[in-house]
Structures are given as C-alpha cells and as structure tokens.
Amino acid sequence: MQPRTRRWLVRAAWAVGALVAIAAALAGYVYSLLPEPIGDPPTLQTQLFEKPAQPLPVSGRYVGKSATELAALIKSRQATSTEIVREHLHHIRNTNHRTNAFVWLFESQALAAAAEADRKVARGEPLGRLHGVPVGVKEQFGIEGQPQTVNATMFQGFRAARNSLAVDAWLAEGAIVVGTTNVSRLLFDFQTFGEIYPTALNPYDPARTPGGSTGGGAAAVASGLVPLELGGDMGGSIRVPAAFCGIYGLKTTEGAMGLDPQSFPGVPGTLRYKRMAVSGPLARNVDDLELAWNALMSRWPEGGARMLEPKASLRDYRVAHLDEWAFGNDRVRVAGDVKAGLKALIDRLGAHGVITTPAQPGDFEAMVAMHRMLSSYMAFEKVPALFRRLMAHRLRSQDEGRFDYRETFDRLADLDPARYDDLLQRRDALTRRLEAFFADHDLLILPVATGPAIAHNPQHLPIDVDGRPVAYWDYFLLPIVFNATGHPALTVPLGLNAQGLPLAVQIVGPMYSERRLIAFARAIESLHTGWVAPPAK
C-alpha cells in the first residue's frame, strides 16, 4: 500500500470514528432528555380482557335500559341501585373481552356506593339526576386514588390525587362510576391503542377501531356495558368514537364548564395553553344525553345560564348543510355512504318544513392550521426544544403541501410565549366569523369524518375511500375545526351502512347552543335510524 493511501485511510478512519463518537454523544444527550416513567407499571386486571370460563349471572332486566329508565326505577323503588350496578358489573365481566372497552373496574367501590344510594332512597332524601345509575369515565379523567395513565408508559404509575371536576359533577348527581375506559396513547389519536392497555375493538367489527381517544367509552355505551360515558374532546375525541360506534356524543362549548387541570395526569403546565379540550357525555339516545349533560352543567350554573333556548318548533330552524368542504382548489373527501345518509336526513328535514340550505363557513384552512398551532402549545410545551425541532424537521419533510403548515412547524420548533397572544387574537377572529355564519343559519349539519370506522391502522397509512387513498390525518379534518373555534357539536347516529358499520353526522351550533342542539336532535329523532345494537357474538 502506498504511504499516501495509508495516510488517507488513517484520516478517514479517524473521521468516521469522530462522527460515530459525536453521534453516540448526541444519542446519549437525547436519551438523557427523555422523561423517566412515573412509578412502576400497573398490575392490570387481566380478567377484564379474557373470556370468563364461567359467565356471571345476568338477569337481563337492567342491561340495555337507558339511564333515564334506570334512574326512574331506582327513584320509584322498583329496583335498587345495588341490583342494577351488580348486573352491569357482571355484564362487563362477561363481555368486555370483545372490545377491551373498560380497562379498570372499581367493583367494591361501586357496590358500596350503590348500597349507600339505596339507603338514601330508603331515608327519603333528595336524589340527583343520575342517582344510583352506573356510568363509565374515560381514563384521562382523575378519579381519586385510581390509575390515570392515558395509556402511556411515561405515566404508568400515576394515580389521581383528586377527582376531575366533571367527575365530581356526576358524582354529586348520584352517578355510580363502575370503572374507567380505554384511551389512545396520550389521547393523541383517532384509534384507541397505546403502551399499557390492549387495543380497543369496535363492537360492530373487531377488525376496526372504535375511534379515539374516547374509543373505549364509545364501545362500552354502544355495547350496553353502561348507559353513559364521560368523554373528552380536543379534536373530535368524543364525536369520532360516537360516530364509529353509532351513538350520540356531545362536544360542549369551550369555557362552558371552566378549566379542569385534573383532566390529564401530572403537572398541568401553563394553564393559559389549555385550549380546545372539553368534557361531554356519550349516550345511546337523546333523553340520556340531555340527562347526562344537565348533570354535568349542575356544577356550572353560570355556563348553563348562557345557553341559547331551542326554537319553538322544528319548522323554525334554518339549517345549513355540506358534505365535502371545499377550500381553495381542493375539498375534504367524504365516502359515498356518509353522503347518502346525510342527504337522506336533509331531504326528510325539508319534507317536514325545515329550511335547508347548502352552505359552508369560510376559513377552513385557517381553522385547520389554528387547531395544529394551539395543539402544539398545549401538547408539546414540556417537550425539550431539541425534540420539537427534530419533530418539526420531520413533519416538514413529510408535508405534502395540501395545507400551509409553515407557521405551524415554526411554532412547534419555537414555542415562543410572546407570540401566543397574537395567536389567541386570530383565534377570536375565527370564532367571530363562524358566529356571523350562525347569524344566517341556526345550525350546520355535516359529516363527522370522511367515512365510517376504519380498520386498525397503527402505522397511520393512507385509508381507502371509495377506491381512492386518503391520508390518515386528513380522514379526520372535519371535527377539528370546531375545536379551533370552540363551538359545540353533537354527533347524531344514522343507523348502519350496507357493511353493518355505523353512520353519523355532526350538528354544529353557535357558542352556548348545547340546549338547542339537544332539542333539535330530539325533534328529528323519528326522522332517522339512531343507535342499532351491535351484532350478538
């Protein structure tokens, strides 16, 4: 070997070695920034996810009944809360393995609470709206002493120090929390899978997701495991699972129930960044939805006082509708069966004298970008800057250019608090413009998502829609825009498609129009198919 060649190889070896050392040091530094998991992994109630060798007795007298019916039976002393709660606990034990809807059961606590509820009835004490009724709660919400992991290893040992305010609202109205339900990892997906609990399955087709992040709760309500679920929605996390499981789900007006730091584990961070996330109920029928919403609002009478009243009759509503929201030279693709279900509903409304108008609000692209930017501050505030910059770089490299996300990526890389007020002012402007739309239209009806429940897709690959691919996150554009503005929206089920999958639409109203949305949903309940029980296994 020539001396010059030898010297070149030696220098090259040193250079490669130096690069390897730098890469190792960088990897070590990055690893050092990763947060240590909180505590030890929880010991799961594995029997919840397995078919029991011997089913527990279920009389069938109470499972499947509505919350309204169960509350009436208890208050009239035709049934006890203990009987009702025990039967629901047995039903969960027998069938939860089909969906992995519940991840924790609080059997002894629930039965003790039910016994106390029965004693209150016997003593003739005043009873709350949900007195003695079994309910589920999304695992994101704090329940004192119980796991609150949001299905993530980093919170694996976290137990709530106190109840979330929304949980307390239902407890004050007499509800019996029988357990908590499955969620997406860190609540950040439209499917329900993560690092701690088994993947949640859709009760209409286990090869599909029940949606996310309140996927377990929606599956539980649709399957009759409980009549009500307390959910959370920051970008469709109530409405998408409700749509995928064929039930009602209400995203409430942002601010109507204040701000709840206990709706996520750990240190809450900067509270002014906690935007868009709201609590709301899921139910199989409108009466139960109203009952559950009123029980929530009992804690926030000031929010209830701001609610718009319903119209005097169905004919008095002016309803806007759209299927594929157009923006620029593009549009949000919607599956044919969803469009057909929406059209059938609009045609029936017209036949009943409702003024229906095809119309869409403006600012779609700006609302999508606003949701992404607000989410960046809320979700990534505590993420080290290096990670955020790497994430922004990766997202830029993968961006297909359908939306202008340049500012979103810039803000993700540099969450400058000084620029946040400007973002809020722009958000307020978007909210005002959507309120102006509702000056001409009382309600807006549109799809919840591009199509019905999707097959399990942990890699977030494109989704086939009527023979054409749709990017994973683009399948869920229609719900997020109303989190960006704070407006309330209600998922209304429309029965099943030809494949036996639930179809649904969302009805959106002005700020503080929950009472009107619920009244309208009740007025049209006879005009469409609602919840349909999943097939018996």
XYZ file of C-alpha atoms in Angstrom:
537
model
C 0.000 0.000 0.000
C 1.303 3.430 -0.924
C 2.137 5.743 2.038
C -0.260 8.396 0.700
C -3.109 5.844 0.531
C -2.295 4.622 4.046
C -2.398 8.192 5.413
C -5.747 8.804 3.677
C -7.250 5.643 5.162
C -5.997 6.515 8.630
C -7.513 10.002 8.375
C -10.754 8.553 7.060
C -10.847 6.080 9.943
C -10.308 8.906 12.419
C -13.057 10.961 10.759
C -15.524 8.061 10.842
C -14.583 7.375 14.454
C -15.147 11.005 15.347
C -18.548 11.009 13.649
C -19.521 7.836 15.480
C -18.402 9.378 18.776
C -20.387 12.550 18.060
C -23.453 10.523 17.109
C -23.126 8.425 20.265
C -22.751 11.536 22.391
C -25.778 13.125 20.702
C -27.806 9.955 21.208
C -26.789 9.909 24.848
C -27.783 13.542 25.239
C -31.138 12.960 23.552
C -31.744 9.893 25.739
C -30.962 11.944 28.833
C -33.752 14.336 27.888
C -36.379 11.603 27.873
C -38.611 11.812 30.955
C -38.396 8.968 33.436
C -41.624 6.959 33.685
C -43.658 7.770 36.775
C -43.643 4.787 39.126
C -43.955 1.128 38.189
C -46.226 -0.332 35.521
C -49.714 -1.026 36.899
C -50.833 -4.582 37.533
C -53.667 -4.907 35.055
C -56.995 -6.561 35.770
C -56.221 -9.157 33.115
C -59.519 -10.976 33.632
C -61.202 -7.954 32.050
C -59.593 -8.791 28.721
C -60.273 -12.545 28.779
C -63.428 -14.531 28.159
C -64.540 -15.926 31.519
C -64.550 -19.688 31.889
C -67.942 -19.430 33.558
C -70.161 -16.418 32.808
C -71.535 -14.495 35.762
C -75.345 -14.382 36.127
C -77.124 -11.562 34.262
C -80.913 -11.437 34.548
C -81.324 -9.103 31.575
C -83.758 -6.872 33.478
C -81.427 -3.851 33.560
C -78.638 -4.216 31.000
C -79.585 -2.315 27.866
C -82.007 0.003 29.603
C -81.412 3.722 29.309
C -80.025 5.845 32.117
C -83.367 7.645 32.220
C -85.214 4.365 32.762
C -82.746 3.127 35.379
C -82.913 6.379 37.345
C -86.734 6.221 37.318
C -86.728 2.596 38.533
C -84.449 3.494 41.436
C -86.362 6.620 42.463
C -89.713 4.788 42.306
C -88.239 1.903 44.354
C -88.994 -0.618 41.610
C -85.311 -1.582 41.586
C -82.282 -0.945 43.734
C -79.041 0.608 42.619
C -77.251 -2.434 44.014
C -79.180 -4.780 41.708
C -78.605 -2.568 38.685
C -74.906 -1.929 39.338
C -74.183 -5.595 40.067
C -75.872 -6.693 36.838
C -73.836 -4.183 34.820
C -70.609 -5.282 36.529
C -71.398 -8.899 35.655
C -72.188 -7.937 32.064
C -68.846 -6.134 31.807
C -67.021 -9.153 33.242
C -68.735 -11.437 30.757
C -68.316 -9.411 27.575
C -65.578 -6.768 27.929
C -63.080 -9.093 26.203
C -64.936 -8.478 22.927
C -63.973 -4.790 22.824
C -61.454 -4.101 25.641
C -63.666 -1.102 26.375
C -63.117 -0.984 30.137
C -59.557 -1.050 31.447
C -60.357 -0.762 35.166
C -63.359 -1.921 37.198
C -63.999 -0.491 40.652
C -66.292 -3.290 41.823
C -66.109 -2.972 45.593
C -66.256 0.820 45.491
C -69.164 0.799 43.034
C -71.190 -1.696 45.072
C -70.520 0.257 48.269
C -71.667 3.476 46.560
C -74.753 1.680 45.230
C -75.627 0.434 48.721
C -75.356 3.990 50.063
C -77.528 5.199 47.176
C -80.185 2.670 48.224
C -80.018 3.863 51.815
C -80.630 7.439 50.652
C -83.719 6.271 48.774
C -84.945 4.439 51.872
C -84.423 7.557 54.013
C -86.400 9.672 51.583
C -83.509 12.063 50.889
C -83.365 14.327 47.799
C -81.929 12.404 44.864
C -79.788 13.629 41.978
C -80.497 13.220 38.282
C -78.223 10.171 37.976
C -78.924 8.694 41.397
C -77.721 5.103 41.516
C -77.060 4.845 37.759
C -73.860 3.042 36.637
C -71.607 5.106 34.344
C -68.190 4.856 32.726
C -65.468 7.503 32.773
C -62.700 7.986 30.237
C -59.348 7.069 31.778
C -57.991 10.572 31.111
C -60.096 11.957 33.983
C -58.858 11.893 37.539
C -60.654 9.603 39.981
C -59.066 9.848 43.399
C -56.635 7.005 44.046
C -57.193 5.323 40.684
C -54.795 4.910 37.711
C -54.661 7.842 35.317
C -52.030 6.737 32.798
C -53.529 7.944 29.488
C -52.224 4.619 28.143
C -48.610 5.872 28.164
C -45.526 4.410 29.808
C -44.399 7.839 30.987
C -47.466 7.977 33.287
C -47.589 4.257 34.030
C -47.617 4.609 37.816
C -49.657 7.780 38.092
C -52.697 7.740 40.360
C -55.011 10.710 40.621
C -54.758 12.746 43.817
C -58.326 14.029 43.389
C -61.329 13.784 41.132
C -61.698 15.787 37.964
C -64.351 18.466 38.246
C -66.569 16.781 35.647
C -66.390 13.510 37.591
C -67.408 15.348 40.759
C -70.334 16.885 38.880
C -71.733 13.451 38.021
C -70.997 12.069 41.489
C -72.870 14.986 43.040
C -75.868 13.967 40.916
C -75.676 10.413 42.276
C -73.856 8.570 39.483
C -72.027 5.322 40.313
C -68.676 5.144 38.498
C -68.126 1.439 37.791
C -64.743 1.890 36.085
C -62.633 3.741 33.550
C -62.448 3.134 29.825
C -59.729 2.701 27.231
C -57.976 5.669 25.599
C -55.458 6.442 22.879
C -51.848 6.876 23.980
C -51.574 10.392 25.419
C -55.084 10.952 23.978
C -53.427 11.753 20.658
C -55.044 9.533 18.033
C -58.350 8.650 16.402
C -57.751 4.997 17.231
C -57.558 3.545 20.745
C -54.275 1.767 21.327
C -51.234 2.522 23.438
C -48.461 1.222 25.639
C -50.348 -0.153 28.641
C -53.785 -1.473 27.716
C -54.918 -3.890 24.984
C -56.180 -2.281 21.792
C -59.867 -1.346 21.894
C -62.084 -3.012 19.284
C -65.187 -1.793 17.502
C -68.308 -3.672 18.699
C -69.670 -3.787 15.129
C -66.464 -5.224 13.635
C -63.477 -6.131 15.845
C -61.155 -5.682 12.859
C -61.919 -1.956 13.076
C -61.278 0.746 15.629
C -63.995 2.258 17.824
C -62.289 5.609 17.232
C -60.280 7.694 19.643
C -59.488 8.961 22.024
C -62.754 8.110 23.859
C -62.845 4.825 21.953
C -63.289 2.571 24.961
C -66.148 4.666 26.272
C -67.994 4.728 22.958
C -67.622 0.944 22.614
C -68.865 0.498 26.185
C -72.014 2.572 25.634
C -72.778 1.021 22.231
C -72.351 -2.487 23.716
C -74.646 -1.810 26.670
C -71.877 -2.118 29.250
C -73.049 1.222 30.686
C -75.717 3.675 29.540
C -73.479 6.749 29.844
C -69.839 7.721 29.437
C -67.947 10.859 30.410
C -65.652 11.723 27.496
C -63.220 14.421 26.438
C -62.809 16.161 23.073
C -59.870 18.261 21.850
C -60.139 17.412 18.156
C -63.058 15.025 17.743
C -62.302 12.621 20.587
C -65.966 12.402 21.599
C -67.562 12.858 18.189
C -65.435 10.430 16.142
C -65.827 7.474 18.550
C -69.545 8.229 18.854
C -69.806 8.169 15.054
C -67.745 4.984 14.693
C -69.898 3.242 17.342
C -73.278 4.632 16.287
C -74.214 6.635 19.401
C -74.690 10.272 20.430
C -71.711 12.293 21.606
C -71.685 15.961 22.649
C -68.687 18.268 22.341
C -69.573 21.150 24.607
C -68.835 24.852 24.199
C -65.297 25.645 25.256
C -65.449 27.537 28.536
C -68.964 26.443 29.499
C -67.506 24.192 32.205
C -64.426 26.198 33.070
C -60.933 24.701 33.040
C -60.127 21.364 34.692
C -56.423 20.733 35.442
C -57.286 17.202 36.663
C -58.293 16.014 33.190
C -54.705 14.955 32.434
C -52.118 13.306 34.698
C -49.100 15.052 36.116
C -48.232 18.728 36.381
C -50.799 20.736 34.364
C -48.250 23.093 32.789
C -49.189 26.584 31.655
C -52.955 26.794 32.106
C -53.361 29.531 29.503
C -52.222 26.994 26.892
C -55.061 24.616 27.836
C -57.378 25.434 24.961
C -59.877 23.438 22.903
C -60.202 20.459 25.320
C -63.722 19.999 26.727
C -65.734 17.357 28.569
C -69.014 15.900 27.361
C -71.361 12.900 27.556
C -71.899 9.927 25.255
C -75.231 8.074 25.220
C -77.426 5.824 23.099
C -80.419 8.194 22.925
C -81.239 11.877 23.211
C -83.047 11.646 26.560
C -79.974 10.127 28.196
C -77.678 12.658 26.544
C -79.751 15.516 27.928
C -79.894 13.911 31.373
C -76.116 13.481 31.433
C -75.439 17.000 30.127
C -77.753 18.577 32.692
C -75.996 16.592 35.407
C -72.650 17.986 34.232
C -73.894 21.557 33.990
C -75.328 21.450 37.510
C -71.820 22.296 38.705
C -71.530 25.270 36.328
C -74.832 27.199 36.529
C -73.156 30.278 35.088
C -72.454 28.315 31.887
C -75.991 26.978 31.839
C -77.392 30.491 32.140
C -75.713 31.457 28.859
C -77.286 28.651 26.833
C -79.428 29.560 23.832
C -83.013 28.367 24.009
C -84.414 25.942 21.422
C -86.718 27.120 18.678
C -90.452 26.753 19.222
C -90.826 24.033 16.575
C -88.803 22.066 14.063
C -90.059 24.281 11.215
C -88.453 27.312 12.834
C -84.889 26.095 12.277
C -82.731 27.339 9.397
C -80.289 24.522 8.681
C -77.133 24.780 6.588
C -75.555 21.575 5.335
C -72.476 20.396 3.455
C -70.795 17.119 2.659
C -67.372 17.769 1.079
C -65.991 21.022 2.490
C -64.260 22.931 -0.346
C -61.142 25.022 0.211
C -59.003 26.610 -2.478
C -58.945 24.170 -5.376
C -59.350 21.212 -3.026
C -62.036 19.641 -0.866
C -62.393 17.235 2.047
C -63.273 13.870 0.571
C -66.313 12.092 2.066
C -67.379 8.480 1.455
C -70.463 7.827 -0.623
C -72.420 6.081 2.127
C -71.904 9.004 4.521
C -73.025 11.486 1.847
C -76.089 9.349 1.118
C -77.047 9.227 4.804
C -76.616 12.986 5.132
C -78.688 13.652 2.002
C -81.482 11.379 3.219
C -81.632 13.286 6.503
C -81.644 16.686 4.771
C -84.413 15.525 2.408
C -86.550 14.439 5.368
C -85.967 17.750 7.115
C -87.108 19.581 4.003
C -90.187 17.397 3.795
C -91.057 18.446 7.343
C -90.860 22.141 6.529
C -87.321 22.873 7.703
C -85.473 25.489 5.659
C -82.314 23.727 4.473
C -79.545 25.476 2.567
C -76.304 24.097 1.123
C -73.697 26.416 2.628
C -70.291 26.263 4.221
C -68.431 28.624 6.532
C -65.212 30.225 5.325
C -61.746 29.968 6.854
C -61.438 26.175 6.672
C -57.691 26.207 6.041
C -57.143 28.822 8.741
C -59.168 26.780 11.252
C -57.189 23.611 10.486
C -53.901 25.497 10.946
C -55.199 27.117 14.150
C -56.006 23.713 15.622
C -52.498 22.486 14.833
C -50.825 25.554 16.344
C -52.886 25.592 19.533
C -52.258 21.854 19.899
C -48.518 22.457 19.643
C -48.535 24.779 22.641
C -50.821 22.523 24.640
C -49.255 19.156 23.898
C -45.563 19.963 23.460
C -44.898 22.727 25.985
C -42.861 20.380 28.210
C -41.101 18.582 25.345
C -37.410 19.597 25.123
C -36.660 22.090 22.363
C -34.339 19.677 20.572
C -37.121 17.112 20.229
C -39.539 19.731 18.987
C -37.084 20.943 16.362
C -36.423 17.395 15.201
C -40.169 16.771 15.072
C -40.762 19.958 13.095
C -37.996 18.990 10.654
C -39.515 15.557 10.164
C -43.010 16.949 9.654
C -41.704 19.449 7.091
C -40.028 16.648 5.156
C -43.263 14.618 5.131
C -45.620 17.505 4.376
C -47.474 17.058 1.093
C -48.324 20.750 0.822
C -52.100 20.364 0.950
C -52.260 22.972 3.729
C -49.908 25.811 4.513
C -48.334 24.500 7.722
C -45.191 26.642 7.603
C -46.170 28.711 10.622
C -47.298 25.575 12.446
C -43.872 23.983 12.006
C -42.123 27.208 13.004
C -44.168 27.481 16.194
C -43.605 23.831 17.046
C -39.854 24.371 16.781
C -40.029 27.550 18.885
C -42.985 27.785 21.280
C -42.407 31.454 21.947
C -44.818 32.589 24.725
C -44.618 36.166 23.432
C -46.316 35.093 20.202
C -49.184 33.285 21.901
C -51.390 36.340 22.461
C -51.317 37.066 18.747
C -52.471 33.512 18.102
C -55.384 33.942 20.510
C -56.449 37.170 18.823
C -56.518 35.409 15.464
C -58.484 32.586 17.023
C -61.047 35.024 18.392
C -61.435 36.431 14.889
C -62.138 32.947 13.500
C -64.719 32.375 16.231
C -66.445 35.671 15.453
C -66.612 34.863 11.750
C -68.192 31.489 12.444
C -70.653 33.206 14.793
C -71.532 35.511 11.886
C -72.294 32.410 9.793
C -74.731 31.311 12.505
C -76.483 34.659 12.311
C -77.863 33.428 8.975
C -78.158 29.728 9.858
C -79.290 28.279 13.182
C -77.395 25.006 12.752
C -74.899 23.330 10.426
C -75.072 19.614 9.577
C -72.045 17.862 8.063
C -70.112 14.589 8.330
C -68.064 13.767 11.418
C -65.257 12.152 9.448
C -64.511 11.138 5.885
C -66.170 7.748 6.359
C -67.213 5.077 8.854
C -64.937 3.209 11.237
C -61.562 2.316 9.738
C -59.600 -0.915 10.026
C -56.922 -0.928 12.740
C -54.079 1.155 11.334
C -51.288 1.680 13.878
C -48.879 2.806 11.142
C -51.301 5.588 10.104
C -51.185 4.510 6.470
C -53.469 6.068 3.840
C -57.103 4.901 4.007
C -59.068 3.667 1.010
C -62.214 5.719 0.446
C -64.372 4.509 -2.433
C -61.275 3.292 -4.257
C -59.094 6.358 -3.634
C -56.455 6.837 -0.923
C -56.935 9.488 1.761
C -54.062 10.422 4.065
C -54.683 9.151 7.599
C -54.935 12.504 9.373
C -56.964 14.001 6.507
C -59.695 11.425 7.279
C -60.370 13.430 10.448
C -60.276 17.071 9.319
C -63.970 17.827 9.767
C -64.190 17.583 13.569
C -61.050 19.530 14.476
C -62.135 22.871 13.023
C -64.821 23.319 15.683
C -62.291 22.764 18.452
C -60.270 25.522 16.809
C -63.188 27.935 17.287
C -64.676 26.464 20.476
C -68.154 25.784 19.074
C -70.387 22.955 20.353
C -71.140 19.980 18.121
C -73.271 16.862 18.516
C -72.761 13.501 16.803
C -76.089 12.014 15.688
C -76.151 8.337 14.599
C -77.883 7.406 11.331
C -78.062 3.630 11.610
C -75.788 1.222 9.705
C -74.419 1.048 6.170
C -74.515 -1.999 3.898
C -71.463 -3.438 5.668
C -73.119 -3.158 9.083
C -70.993 -0.194 10.180
C -72.491 2.854 11.920
C -73.026 6.076 10.000
C -73.358 9.503 11.611
C -73.336 13.260 11.110
C -72.414 16.109 13.405
C -74.689 19.065 14.089
C -72.885 22.297 14.981
C -74.396 25.384 16.541
C -73.414 28.830 17.816
C -71.472 29.210 21.033
C -73.515 28.051 24.046
C -76.156 26.288 21.945
C -75.997 22.847 23.599
C -79.604 23.045 24.793
C -80.695 23.910 21.253
C -78.607 21.111 19.717
C -80.134 18.549 22.073
C -83.670 19.809 21.443
C -83.141 19.680 17.674
C -81.728 16.142 17.933
C -84.838 15.094 19.858
C -87.127 16.770 17.295
C -85.562 14.802 14.424
C -85.149 11.503 16.287
C -88.114 9.973 14.433
C -86.738 11.067 11.037
C -83.728 8.734 11.012
C -82.424 5.471 12.368
C -80.421 6.038 15.532
C -78.387 3.610 17.599
C -78.607 -0.004 16.443
C -77.416 -2.715 18.820
C -74.164 -4.433 17.744
C -74.458 -7.999 16.465
C -74.646 -10.675 19.167
C -71.431 -12.660 19.446
